[in-house]
PDB file of C-alpha atoms and ligand atoms in Angstrom:
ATOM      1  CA  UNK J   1    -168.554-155.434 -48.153  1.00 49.00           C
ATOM      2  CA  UNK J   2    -170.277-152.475 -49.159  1.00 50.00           C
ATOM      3  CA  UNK J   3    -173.807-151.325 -48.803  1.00 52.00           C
ATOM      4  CA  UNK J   4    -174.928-148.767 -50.556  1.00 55.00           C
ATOM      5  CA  UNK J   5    -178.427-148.026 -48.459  1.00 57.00           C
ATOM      6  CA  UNK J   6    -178.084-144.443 -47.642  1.00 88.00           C
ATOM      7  CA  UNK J   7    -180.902-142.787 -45.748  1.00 97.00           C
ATOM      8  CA  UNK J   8    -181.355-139.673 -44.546  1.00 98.00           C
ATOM      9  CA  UNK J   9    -183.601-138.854 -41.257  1.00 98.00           C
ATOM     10  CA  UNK J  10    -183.375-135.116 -40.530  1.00 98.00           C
ATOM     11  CA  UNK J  11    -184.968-134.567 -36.942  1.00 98.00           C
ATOM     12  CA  UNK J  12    -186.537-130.884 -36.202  1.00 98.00           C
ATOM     13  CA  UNK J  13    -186.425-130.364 -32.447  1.00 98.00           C
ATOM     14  CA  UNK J  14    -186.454-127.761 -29.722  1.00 97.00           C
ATOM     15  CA  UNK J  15    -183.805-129.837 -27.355  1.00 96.00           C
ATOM     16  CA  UNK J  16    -181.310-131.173 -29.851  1.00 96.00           C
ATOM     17  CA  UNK J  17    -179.287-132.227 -26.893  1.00 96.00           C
ATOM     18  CA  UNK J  18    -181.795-135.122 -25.737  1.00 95.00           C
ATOM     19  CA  UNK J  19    -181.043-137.283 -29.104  1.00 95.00           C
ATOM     20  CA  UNK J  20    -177.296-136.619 -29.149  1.00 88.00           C
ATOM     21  CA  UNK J  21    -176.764-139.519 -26.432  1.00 91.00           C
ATOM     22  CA  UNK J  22    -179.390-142.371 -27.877  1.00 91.00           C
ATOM     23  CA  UNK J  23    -177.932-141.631 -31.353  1.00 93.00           C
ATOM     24  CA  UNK J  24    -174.226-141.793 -30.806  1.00 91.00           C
ATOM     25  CA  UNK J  25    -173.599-145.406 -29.952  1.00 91.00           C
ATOM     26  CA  UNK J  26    -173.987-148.930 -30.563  1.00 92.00           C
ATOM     27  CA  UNK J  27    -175.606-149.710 -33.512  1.00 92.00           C
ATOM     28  CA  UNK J  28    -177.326-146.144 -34.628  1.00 93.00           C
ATOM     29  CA  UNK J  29    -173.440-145.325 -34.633  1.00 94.00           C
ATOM     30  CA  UNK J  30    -171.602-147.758 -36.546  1.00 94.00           C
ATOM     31  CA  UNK J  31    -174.295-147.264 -39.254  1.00 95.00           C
ATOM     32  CA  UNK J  32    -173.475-143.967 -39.334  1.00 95.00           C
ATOM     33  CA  UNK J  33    -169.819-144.674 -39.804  1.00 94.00           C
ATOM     34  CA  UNK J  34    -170.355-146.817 -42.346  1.00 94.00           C
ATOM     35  CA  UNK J  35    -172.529-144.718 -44.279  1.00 95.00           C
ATOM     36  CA  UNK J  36    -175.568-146.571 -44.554  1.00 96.00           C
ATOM     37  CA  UNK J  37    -177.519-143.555 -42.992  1.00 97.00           C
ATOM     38  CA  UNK J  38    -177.040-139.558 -42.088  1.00 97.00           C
ATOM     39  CA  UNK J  39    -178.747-138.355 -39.167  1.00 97.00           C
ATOM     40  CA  UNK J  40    -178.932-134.797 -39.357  1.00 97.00           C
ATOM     41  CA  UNK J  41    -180.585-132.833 -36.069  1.00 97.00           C
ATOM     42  CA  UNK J  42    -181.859-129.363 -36.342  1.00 98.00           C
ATOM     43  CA  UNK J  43    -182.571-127.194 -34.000  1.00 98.00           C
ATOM     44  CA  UNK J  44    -186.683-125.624 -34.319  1.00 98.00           C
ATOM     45  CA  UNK J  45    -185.627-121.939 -32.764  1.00 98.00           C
ATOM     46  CA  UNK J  46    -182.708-121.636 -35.818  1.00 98.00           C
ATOM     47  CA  UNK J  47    -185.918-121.046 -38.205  1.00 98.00           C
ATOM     48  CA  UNK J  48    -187.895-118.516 -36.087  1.00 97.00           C
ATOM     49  CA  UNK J  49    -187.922-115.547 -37.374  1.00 96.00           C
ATOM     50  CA  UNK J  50    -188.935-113.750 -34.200  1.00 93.00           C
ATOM     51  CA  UNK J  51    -186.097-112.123 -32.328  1.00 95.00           C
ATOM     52  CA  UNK J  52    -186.318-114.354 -29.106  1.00 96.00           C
ATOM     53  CA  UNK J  53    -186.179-117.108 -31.243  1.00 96.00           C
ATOM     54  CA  UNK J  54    -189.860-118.083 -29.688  1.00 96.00           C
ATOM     55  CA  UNK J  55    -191.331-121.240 -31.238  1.00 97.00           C
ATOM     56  CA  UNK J  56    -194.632-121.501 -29.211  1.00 96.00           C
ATOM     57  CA  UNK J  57    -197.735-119.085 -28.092  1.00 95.00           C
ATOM     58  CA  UNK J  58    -200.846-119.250 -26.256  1.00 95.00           C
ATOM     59  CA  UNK J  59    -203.325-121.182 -27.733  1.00 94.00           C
ATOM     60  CA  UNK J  60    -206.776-120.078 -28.778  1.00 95.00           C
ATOM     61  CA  UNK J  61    -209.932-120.657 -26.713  1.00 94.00           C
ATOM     62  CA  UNK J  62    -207.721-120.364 -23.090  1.00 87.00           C
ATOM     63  CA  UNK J  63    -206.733-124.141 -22.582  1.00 85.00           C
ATOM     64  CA  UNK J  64    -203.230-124.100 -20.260  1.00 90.00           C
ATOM     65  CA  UNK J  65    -200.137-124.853 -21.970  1.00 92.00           C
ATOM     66  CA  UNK J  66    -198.585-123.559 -24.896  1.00 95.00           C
ATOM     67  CA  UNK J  67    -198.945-124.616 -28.587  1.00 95.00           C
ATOM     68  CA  UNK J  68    -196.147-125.003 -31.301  1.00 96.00           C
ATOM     69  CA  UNK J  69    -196.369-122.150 -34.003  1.00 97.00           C
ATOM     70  CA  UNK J  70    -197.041-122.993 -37.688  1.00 98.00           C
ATOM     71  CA  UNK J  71    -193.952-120.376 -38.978  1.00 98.00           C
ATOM     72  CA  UNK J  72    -190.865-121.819 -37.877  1.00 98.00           C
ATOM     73  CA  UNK J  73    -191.863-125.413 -38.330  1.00 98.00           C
ATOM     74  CA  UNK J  74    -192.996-124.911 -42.314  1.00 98.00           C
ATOM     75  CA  UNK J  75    -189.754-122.673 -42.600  1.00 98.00           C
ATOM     76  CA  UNK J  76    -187.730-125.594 -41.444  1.00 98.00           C
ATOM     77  CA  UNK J  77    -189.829-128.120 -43.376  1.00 98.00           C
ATOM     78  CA  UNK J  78    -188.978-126.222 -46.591  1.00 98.00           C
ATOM     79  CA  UNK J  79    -185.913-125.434 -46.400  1.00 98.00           C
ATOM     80  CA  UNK J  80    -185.123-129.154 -46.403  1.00 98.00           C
ATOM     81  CA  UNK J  81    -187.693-130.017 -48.625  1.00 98.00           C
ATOM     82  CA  UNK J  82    -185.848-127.115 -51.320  1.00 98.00           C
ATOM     83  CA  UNK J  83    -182.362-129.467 -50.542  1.00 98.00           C
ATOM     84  CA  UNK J  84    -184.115-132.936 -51.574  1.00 98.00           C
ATOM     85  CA  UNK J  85    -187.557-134.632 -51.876  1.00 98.00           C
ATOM     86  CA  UNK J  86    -189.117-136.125 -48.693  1.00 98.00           C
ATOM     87  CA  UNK J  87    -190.398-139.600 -48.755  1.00 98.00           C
ATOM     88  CA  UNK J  88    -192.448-139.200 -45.300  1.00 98.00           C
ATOM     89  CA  UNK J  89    -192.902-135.946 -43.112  1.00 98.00           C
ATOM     90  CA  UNK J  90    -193.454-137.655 -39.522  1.00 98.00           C
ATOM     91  CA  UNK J  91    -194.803-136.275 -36.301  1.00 98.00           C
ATOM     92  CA  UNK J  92    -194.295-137.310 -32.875  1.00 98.00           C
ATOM     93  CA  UNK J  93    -196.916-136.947 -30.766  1.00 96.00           C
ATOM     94  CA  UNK J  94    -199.329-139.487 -28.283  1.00 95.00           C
ATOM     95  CA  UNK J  95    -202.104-139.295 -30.354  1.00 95.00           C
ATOM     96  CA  UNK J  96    -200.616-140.518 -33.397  1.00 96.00           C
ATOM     97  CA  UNK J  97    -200.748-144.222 -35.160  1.00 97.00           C
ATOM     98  CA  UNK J  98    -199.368-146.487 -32.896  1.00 97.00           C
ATOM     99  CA  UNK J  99    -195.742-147.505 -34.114  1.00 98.00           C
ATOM    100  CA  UNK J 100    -195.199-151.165 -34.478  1.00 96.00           C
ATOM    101  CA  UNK J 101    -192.406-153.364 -36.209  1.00 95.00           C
ATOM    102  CA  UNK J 102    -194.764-153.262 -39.448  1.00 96.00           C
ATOM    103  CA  UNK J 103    -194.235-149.641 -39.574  1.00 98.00           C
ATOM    104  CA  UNK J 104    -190.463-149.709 -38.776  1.00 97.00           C
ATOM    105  CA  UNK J 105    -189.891-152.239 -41.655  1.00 96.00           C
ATOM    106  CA  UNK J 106    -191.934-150.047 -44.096  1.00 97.00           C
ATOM    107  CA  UNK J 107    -190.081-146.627 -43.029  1.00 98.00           C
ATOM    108  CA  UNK J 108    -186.955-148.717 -43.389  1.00 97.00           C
ATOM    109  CA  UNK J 109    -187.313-148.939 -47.407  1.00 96.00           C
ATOM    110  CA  UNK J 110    -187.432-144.990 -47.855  1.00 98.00           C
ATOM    111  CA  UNK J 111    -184.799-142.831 -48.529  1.00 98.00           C
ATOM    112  CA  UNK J 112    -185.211-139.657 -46.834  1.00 98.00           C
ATOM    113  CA  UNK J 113    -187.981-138.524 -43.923  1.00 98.00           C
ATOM    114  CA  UNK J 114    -188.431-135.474 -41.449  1.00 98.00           C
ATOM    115  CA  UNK J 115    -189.320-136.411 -38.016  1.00 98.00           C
ATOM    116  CA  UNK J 116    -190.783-133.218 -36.242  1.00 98.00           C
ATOM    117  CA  UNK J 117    -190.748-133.735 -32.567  1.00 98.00           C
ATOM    118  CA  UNK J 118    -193.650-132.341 -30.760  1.00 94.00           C
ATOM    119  CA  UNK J 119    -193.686-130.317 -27.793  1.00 88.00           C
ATOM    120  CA  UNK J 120    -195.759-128.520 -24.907  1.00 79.00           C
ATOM    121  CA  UNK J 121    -199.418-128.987 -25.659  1.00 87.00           C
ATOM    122  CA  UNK J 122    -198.318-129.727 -29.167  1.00 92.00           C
ATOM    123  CA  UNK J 123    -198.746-128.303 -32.929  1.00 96.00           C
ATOM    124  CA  UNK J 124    -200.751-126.074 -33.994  1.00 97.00           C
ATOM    125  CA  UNK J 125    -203.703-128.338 -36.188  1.00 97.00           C
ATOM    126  CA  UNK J 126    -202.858-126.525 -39.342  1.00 98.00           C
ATOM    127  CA  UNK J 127    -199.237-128.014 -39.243  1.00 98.00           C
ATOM    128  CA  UNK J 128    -200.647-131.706 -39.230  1.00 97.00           C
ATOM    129  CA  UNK J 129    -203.454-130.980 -41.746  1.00 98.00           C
ATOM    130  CA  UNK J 130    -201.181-129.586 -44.092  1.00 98.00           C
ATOM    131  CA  UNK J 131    -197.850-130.345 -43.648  1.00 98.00           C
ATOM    132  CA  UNK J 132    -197.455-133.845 -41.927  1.00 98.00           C
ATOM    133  CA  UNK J 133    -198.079-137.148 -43.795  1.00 98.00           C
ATOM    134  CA  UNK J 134    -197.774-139.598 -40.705  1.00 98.00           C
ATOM    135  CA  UNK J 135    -198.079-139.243 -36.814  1.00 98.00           C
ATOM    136  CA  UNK J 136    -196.582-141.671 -34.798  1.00 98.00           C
ATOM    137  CA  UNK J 137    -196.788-142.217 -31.384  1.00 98.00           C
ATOM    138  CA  UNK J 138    -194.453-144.676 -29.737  1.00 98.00           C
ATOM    139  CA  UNK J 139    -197.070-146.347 -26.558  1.00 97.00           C
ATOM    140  CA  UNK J 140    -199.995-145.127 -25.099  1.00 97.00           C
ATOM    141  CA  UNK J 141    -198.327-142.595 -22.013  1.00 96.00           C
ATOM    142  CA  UNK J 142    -197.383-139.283 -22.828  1.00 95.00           C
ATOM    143  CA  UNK J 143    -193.489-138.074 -22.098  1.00 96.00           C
ATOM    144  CA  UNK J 144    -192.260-134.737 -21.893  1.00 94.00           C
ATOM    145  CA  UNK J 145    -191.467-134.324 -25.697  1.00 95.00           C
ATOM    146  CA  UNK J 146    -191.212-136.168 -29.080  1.00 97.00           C
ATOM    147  CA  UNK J 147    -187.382-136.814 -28.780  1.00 97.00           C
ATOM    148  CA  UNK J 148    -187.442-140.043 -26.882  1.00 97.00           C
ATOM    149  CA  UNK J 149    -189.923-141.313 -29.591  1.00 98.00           C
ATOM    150  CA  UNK J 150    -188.025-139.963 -32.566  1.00 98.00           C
ATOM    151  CA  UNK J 151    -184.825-141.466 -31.292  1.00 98.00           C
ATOM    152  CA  UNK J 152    -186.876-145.007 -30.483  1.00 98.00           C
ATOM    153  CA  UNK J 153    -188.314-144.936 -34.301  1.00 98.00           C
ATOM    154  CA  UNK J 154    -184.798-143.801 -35.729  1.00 98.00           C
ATOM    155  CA  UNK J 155    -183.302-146.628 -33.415  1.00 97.00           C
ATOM    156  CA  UNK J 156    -185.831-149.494 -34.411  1.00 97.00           C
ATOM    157  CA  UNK J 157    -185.570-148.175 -39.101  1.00 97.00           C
ATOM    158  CA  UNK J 158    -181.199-148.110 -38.404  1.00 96.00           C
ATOM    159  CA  UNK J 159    -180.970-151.400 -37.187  1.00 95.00           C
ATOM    160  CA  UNK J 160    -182.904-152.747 -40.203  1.00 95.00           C
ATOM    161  CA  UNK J 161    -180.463-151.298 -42.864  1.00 95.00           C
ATOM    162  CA  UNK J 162    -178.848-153.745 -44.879  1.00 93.00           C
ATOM    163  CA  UNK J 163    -175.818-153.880 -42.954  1.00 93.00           C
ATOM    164  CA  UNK J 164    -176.193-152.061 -39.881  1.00 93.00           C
ATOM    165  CA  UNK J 165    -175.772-155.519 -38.234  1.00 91.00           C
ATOM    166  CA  UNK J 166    -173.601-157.696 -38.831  1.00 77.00           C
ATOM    167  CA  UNK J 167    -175.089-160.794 -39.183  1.00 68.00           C
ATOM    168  CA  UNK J 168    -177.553-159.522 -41.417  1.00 57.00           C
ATOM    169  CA  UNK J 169    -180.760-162.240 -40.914  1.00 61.00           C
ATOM    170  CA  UNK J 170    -180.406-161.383 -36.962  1.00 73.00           C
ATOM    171  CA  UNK J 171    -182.394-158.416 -37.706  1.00 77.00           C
ATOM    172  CA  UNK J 172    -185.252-160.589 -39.248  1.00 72.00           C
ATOM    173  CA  UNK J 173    -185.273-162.840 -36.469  1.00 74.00           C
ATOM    174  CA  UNK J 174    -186.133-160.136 -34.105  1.00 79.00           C
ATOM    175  CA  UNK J 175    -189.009-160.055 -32.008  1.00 78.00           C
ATOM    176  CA  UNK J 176    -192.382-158.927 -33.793  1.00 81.00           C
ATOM    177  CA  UNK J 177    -191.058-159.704 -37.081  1.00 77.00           C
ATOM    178  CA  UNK J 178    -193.360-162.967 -37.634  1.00 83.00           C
ATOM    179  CA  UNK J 179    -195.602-161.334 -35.017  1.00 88.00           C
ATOM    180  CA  UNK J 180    -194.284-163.585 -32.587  1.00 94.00           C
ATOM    181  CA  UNK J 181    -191.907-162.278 -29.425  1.00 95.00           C
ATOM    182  CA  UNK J 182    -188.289-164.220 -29.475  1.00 93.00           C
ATOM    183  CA  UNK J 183    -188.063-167.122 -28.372  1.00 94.00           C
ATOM    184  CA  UNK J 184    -185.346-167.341 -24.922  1.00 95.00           C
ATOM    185  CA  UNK J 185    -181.499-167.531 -25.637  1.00 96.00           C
ATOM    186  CA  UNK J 186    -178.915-168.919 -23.116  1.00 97.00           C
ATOM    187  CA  UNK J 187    -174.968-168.559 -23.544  1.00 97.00           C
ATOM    188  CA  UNK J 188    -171.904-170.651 -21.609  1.00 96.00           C
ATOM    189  CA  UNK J 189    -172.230-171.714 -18.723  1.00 98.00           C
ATOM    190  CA  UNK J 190    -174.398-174.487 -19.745  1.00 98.00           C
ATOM    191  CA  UNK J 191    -175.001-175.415 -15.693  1.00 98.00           C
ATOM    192  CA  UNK J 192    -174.774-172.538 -13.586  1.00 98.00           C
ATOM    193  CA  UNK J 193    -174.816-173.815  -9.896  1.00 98.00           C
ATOM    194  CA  UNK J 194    -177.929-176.061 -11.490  1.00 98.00           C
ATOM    195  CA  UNK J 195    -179.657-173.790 -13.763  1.00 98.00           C
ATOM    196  CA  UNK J 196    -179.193-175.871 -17.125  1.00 98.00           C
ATOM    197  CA  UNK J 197    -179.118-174.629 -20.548  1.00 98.00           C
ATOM    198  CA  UNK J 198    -181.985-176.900 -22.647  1.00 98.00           C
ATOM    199  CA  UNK J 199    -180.536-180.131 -23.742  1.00 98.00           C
ATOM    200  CA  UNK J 200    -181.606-179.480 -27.106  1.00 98.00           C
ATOM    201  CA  UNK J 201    -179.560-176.326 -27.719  1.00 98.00           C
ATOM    202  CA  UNK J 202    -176.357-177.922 -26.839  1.00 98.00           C
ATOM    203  CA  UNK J 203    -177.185-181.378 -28.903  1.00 97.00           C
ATOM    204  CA  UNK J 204    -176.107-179.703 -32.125  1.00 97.00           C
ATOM    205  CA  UNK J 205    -178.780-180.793 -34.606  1.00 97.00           C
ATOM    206  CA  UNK J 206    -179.959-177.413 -36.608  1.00 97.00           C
ATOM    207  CA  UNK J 207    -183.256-178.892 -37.569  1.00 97.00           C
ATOM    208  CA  UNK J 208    -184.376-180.470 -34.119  1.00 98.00           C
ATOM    209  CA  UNK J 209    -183.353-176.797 -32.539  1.00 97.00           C
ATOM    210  CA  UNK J 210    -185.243-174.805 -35.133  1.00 96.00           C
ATOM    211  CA  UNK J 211    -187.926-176.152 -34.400  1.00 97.00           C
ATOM    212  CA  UNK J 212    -187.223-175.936 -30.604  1.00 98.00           C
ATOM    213  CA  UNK J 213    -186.801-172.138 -31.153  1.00 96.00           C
ATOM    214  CA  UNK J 214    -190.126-171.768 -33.113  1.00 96.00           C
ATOM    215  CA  UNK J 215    -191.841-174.019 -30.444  1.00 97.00           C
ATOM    216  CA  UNK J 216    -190.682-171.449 -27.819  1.00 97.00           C
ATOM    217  CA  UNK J 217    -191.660-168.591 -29.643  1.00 95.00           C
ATOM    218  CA  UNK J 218    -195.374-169.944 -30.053  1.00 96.00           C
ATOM    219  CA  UNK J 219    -195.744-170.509 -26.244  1.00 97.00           C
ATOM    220  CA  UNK J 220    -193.616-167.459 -25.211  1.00 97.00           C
ATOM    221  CA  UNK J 221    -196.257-165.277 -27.468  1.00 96.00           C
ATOM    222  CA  UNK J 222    -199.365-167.277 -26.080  1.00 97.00           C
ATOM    223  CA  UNK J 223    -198.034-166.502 -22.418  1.00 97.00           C
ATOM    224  CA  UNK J 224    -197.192-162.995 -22.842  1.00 97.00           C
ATOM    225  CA  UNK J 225    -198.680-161.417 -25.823  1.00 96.00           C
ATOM    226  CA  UNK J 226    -201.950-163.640 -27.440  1.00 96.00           C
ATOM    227  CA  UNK J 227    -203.150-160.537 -29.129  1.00 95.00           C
ATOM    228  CA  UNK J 228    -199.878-161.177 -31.630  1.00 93.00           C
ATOM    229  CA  UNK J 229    -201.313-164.087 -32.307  1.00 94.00           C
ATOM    230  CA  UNK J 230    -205.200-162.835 -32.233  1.00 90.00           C
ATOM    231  CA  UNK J 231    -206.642-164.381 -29.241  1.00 76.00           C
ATOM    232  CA  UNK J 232    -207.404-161.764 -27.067  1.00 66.00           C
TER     233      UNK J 232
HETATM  234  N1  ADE U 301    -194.764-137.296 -27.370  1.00 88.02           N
HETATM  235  C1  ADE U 301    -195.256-137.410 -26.136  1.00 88.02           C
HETATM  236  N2  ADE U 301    -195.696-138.644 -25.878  1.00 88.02           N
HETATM  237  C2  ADE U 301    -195.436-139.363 -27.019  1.00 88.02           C
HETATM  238  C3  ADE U 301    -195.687-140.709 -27.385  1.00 88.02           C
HETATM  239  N3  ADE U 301    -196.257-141.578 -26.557  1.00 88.02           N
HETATM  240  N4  ADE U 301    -195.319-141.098 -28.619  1.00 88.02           N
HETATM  241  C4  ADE U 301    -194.762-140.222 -29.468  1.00 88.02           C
HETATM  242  N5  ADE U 301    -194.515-138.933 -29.174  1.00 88.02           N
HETATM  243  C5  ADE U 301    -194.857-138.518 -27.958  1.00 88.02           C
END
């Protein structure tokens, strides 16, 4: 079969090296083989123009830490933008929109998007006023750097490319995707030393376990996560 999706996600980063390993296997990988998405990873210091290759500077009005500069970061951002037309210019950063499945399915449908991943105390303001469309942040804790959250967001759009897995409606049947978490799954052996697999999975009627599963994914979600379901 072929599938003709084709993204492009072009990451902008001061430590290429951290995405390498999350975006080399599994999945992320084999839809990269098949050519249902690019991944292209640039390094930040390649597009400063100052001879140390310095991305970041002290920031005005004395707070500690240092600030990402506005030059290299618009010099990378159009220098892809002169190659092709972006459909979203995202930031990393912890005080971003919080990323959820909605946003993953919706960044799933475009074509071609920058993820800038933030660093030290973060970009300077005029970046994000005039050059970012979206911030994202992945949870409410701060890491060290955007890469773990660009490689989570670039993990969560993949797997949602027609094709990227292989049974194509297991994707839709993920957790979040009706707002409600999975329900549990079991595989052979049915008994292990006593701990039995539910009768109803192994009675072979579709309809009967259908509704099993949705049954489970109600009370799993009312256990563990009411707010999906708006009663917190
Ligand atoms: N950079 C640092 N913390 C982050 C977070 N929680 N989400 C996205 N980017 C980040």
């Amino acid at each position: 079969m072929y599938f003709c999706t084709n993204m492009r996600i072009d990451i902008i980063t001061v430590i290429p090296e951290l995405l390498d390993g999350p975006l080399n296997h599994s999945i992320v990988k084999r839809a990269c083989d098949k050519g249902l998405v690019e991944i292209h990873i640039h390094n930040l210091r390649d597009f400063s123009k100052d001879k140390h290759h310095r991305v970041d500077d002290y920031p005005f009005g004395g707070e500690a830490g240092m600030v990402m500069t506005i030059a290299p970061i618009e010099n990378a951002i159009q220098t892809l933008q002169s190659e092709r037309k972006y459909d979203e210019i995202i930031y990393t950063a912890p005080d971003g929109k919080k990323y959820d499945q909605k946003v993953a399915n919706r960044l799933s449908t475009l074509t071609n998007i920058i993820i800038l991943c933030g660093h030290y105390k973060g970009i300077d303001q005029r970046i994000r006023d005039h050059l970012i469309t979206m911030e994202l942040s992945i949870g409410d804790y701060v890491l060290s750097g955007g890469e773990l959250a660009a490689a989570v967001i670039s993990d969560s759009i993949i797997r949602l490319l027609p094709g990227a897995i292989s049974d194509e409606t297991s994707a839709l049947s993920d957790s979040f995707q009706d707002d409600l978490l999975s329900p549990p799954v079991y595989t052979r052996p049915a008994d292990y030393k006593g701990w039995k697999v539910p009768d109803i999975l192994l009675s072979g009627h579709a309809a009967k376990i259908d509704e099993w599963k949705h049954n489970e994914a109600i009370r799993k979600t009312e256990r563990l996560r009411p707010d999906l379901l708006g009663e917190d």
